[in-house]
Tab-separated table of C-alpha atoms in Angstrom:
chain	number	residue	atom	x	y	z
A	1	UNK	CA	0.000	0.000	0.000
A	2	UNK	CA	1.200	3.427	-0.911
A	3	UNK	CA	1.245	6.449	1.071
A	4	UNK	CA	-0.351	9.239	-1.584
A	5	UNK	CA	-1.125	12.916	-0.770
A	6	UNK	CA	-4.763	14.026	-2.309
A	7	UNK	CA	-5.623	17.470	-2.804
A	8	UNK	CA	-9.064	18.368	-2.545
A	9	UNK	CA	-9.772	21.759	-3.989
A	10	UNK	CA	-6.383	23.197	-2.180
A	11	UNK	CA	-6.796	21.320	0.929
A	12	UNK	CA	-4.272	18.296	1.253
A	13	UNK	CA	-4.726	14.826	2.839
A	14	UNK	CA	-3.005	11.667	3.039
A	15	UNK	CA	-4.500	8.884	1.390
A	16	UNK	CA	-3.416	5.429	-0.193
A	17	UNK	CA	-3.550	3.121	-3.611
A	18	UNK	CA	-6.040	0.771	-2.695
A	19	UNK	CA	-9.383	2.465	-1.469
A	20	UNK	CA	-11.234	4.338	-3.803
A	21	UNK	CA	-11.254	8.391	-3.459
A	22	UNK	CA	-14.560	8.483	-2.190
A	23	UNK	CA	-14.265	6.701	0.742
A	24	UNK	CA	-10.792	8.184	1.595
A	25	UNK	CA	-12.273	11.671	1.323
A	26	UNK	CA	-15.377	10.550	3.844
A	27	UNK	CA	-12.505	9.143	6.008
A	28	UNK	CA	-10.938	12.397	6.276
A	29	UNK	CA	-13.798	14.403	7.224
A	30	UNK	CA	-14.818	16.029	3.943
A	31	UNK	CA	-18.460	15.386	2.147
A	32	UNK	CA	-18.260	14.955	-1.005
A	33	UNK	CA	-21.855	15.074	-3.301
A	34	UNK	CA	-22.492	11.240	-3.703
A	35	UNK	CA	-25.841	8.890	-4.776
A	36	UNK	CA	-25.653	5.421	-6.071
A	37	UNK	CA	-21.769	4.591	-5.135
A	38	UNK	CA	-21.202	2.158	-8.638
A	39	UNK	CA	-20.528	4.599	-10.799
A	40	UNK	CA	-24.377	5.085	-12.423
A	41	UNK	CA	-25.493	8.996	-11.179
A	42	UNK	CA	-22.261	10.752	-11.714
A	43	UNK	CA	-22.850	12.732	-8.359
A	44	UNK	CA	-19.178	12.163	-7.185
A	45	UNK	CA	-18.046	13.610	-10.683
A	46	UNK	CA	-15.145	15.690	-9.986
A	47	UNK	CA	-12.045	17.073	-12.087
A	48	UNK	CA	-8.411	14.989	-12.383
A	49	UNK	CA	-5.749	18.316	-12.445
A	50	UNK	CA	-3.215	16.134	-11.844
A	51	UNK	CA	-2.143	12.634	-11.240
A	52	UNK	CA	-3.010	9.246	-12.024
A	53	UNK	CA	-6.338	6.870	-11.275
A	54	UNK	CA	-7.765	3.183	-12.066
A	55	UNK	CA	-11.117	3.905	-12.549
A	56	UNK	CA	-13.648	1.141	-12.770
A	57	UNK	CA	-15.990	1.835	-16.023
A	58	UNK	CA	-19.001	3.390	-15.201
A	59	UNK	CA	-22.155	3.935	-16.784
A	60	UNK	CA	-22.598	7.845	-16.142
A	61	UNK	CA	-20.746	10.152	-18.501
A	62	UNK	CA	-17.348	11.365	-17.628
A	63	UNK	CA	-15.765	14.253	-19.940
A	64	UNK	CA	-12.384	14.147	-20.460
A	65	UNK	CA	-10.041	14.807	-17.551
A	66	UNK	CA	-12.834	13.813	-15.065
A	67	UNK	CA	-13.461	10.719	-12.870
A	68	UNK	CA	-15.800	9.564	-10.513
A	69	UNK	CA	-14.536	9.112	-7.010
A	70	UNK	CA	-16.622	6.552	-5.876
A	71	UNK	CA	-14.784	4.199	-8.889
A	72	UNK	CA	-11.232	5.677	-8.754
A	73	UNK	CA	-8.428	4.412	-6.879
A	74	UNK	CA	-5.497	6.689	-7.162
A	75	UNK	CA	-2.000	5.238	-8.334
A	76	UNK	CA	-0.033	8.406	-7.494
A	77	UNK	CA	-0.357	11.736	-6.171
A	78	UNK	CA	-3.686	13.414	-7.067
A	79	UNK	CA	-5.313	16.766	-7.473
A	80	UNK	CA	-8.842	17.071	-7.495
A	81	UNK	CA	-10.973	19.838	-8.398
A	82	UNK	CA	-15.220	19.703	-7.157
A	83	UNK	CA	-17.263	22.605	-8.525
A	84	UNK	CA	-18.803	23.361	-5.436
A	85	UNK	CA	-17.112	23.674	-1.862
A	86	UNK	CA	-17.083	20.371	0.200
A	87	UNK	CA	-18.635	20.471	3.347
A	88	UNK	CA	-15.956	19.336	6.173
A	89	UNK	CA	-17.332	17.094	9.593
A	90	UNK	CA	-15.294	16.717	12.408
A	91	UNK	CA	-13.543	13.494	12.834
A	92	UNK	CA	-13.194	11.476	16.125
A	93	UNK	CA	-9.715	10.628	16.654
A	94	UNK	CA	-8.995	7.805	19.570
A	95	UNK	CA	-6.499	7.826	22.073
């Protein structure tokens, strides 16, 4: 598993190579718009600036240079670009 750093509209998070973006966004507190989860609505449609993804087909439309996060699993460094602000929650942290 690689250690990857995501960039969400600016903001920067670590992240990995094996869970797709949408759940490693959640996982960091952000909200990202979301519906169906396999890759049908296009909700989680967002912009690839930079940076590589395997991304599962999908039957919504993706333009060039954009993916959907709930069926991309980045391979490198990525920058990501929503057209709306994210909404950020609070996340518990144990100790």
């Amino acid at each position: 598993m690689s250690r990857i750093t995501i960039s969400v509209n600016g903001q920067e998070l670590v992240g990995n190579s094996h869970q797709q973006l949408l759940e490693q966004l959640e996982s960091a507190g952000l909200m990202p718009e979301y519906q169906c989860r396999n890759g049908v609505c296009g909700a989680c449609r967002c912009k690839l600036e930079s940076g590589h993804v395997n991304q599962k087909d999908a039957m919504a439309y993706v333009a060039a240079g954009e993916i959907l996060t709930c069926q991309s699993v980045p391979v490198s460094d990525v920058s990501l670009t929503f057209d709306y602000q994210i909404t950020s929650v609070p996340i518990a942290v144990n100790e």
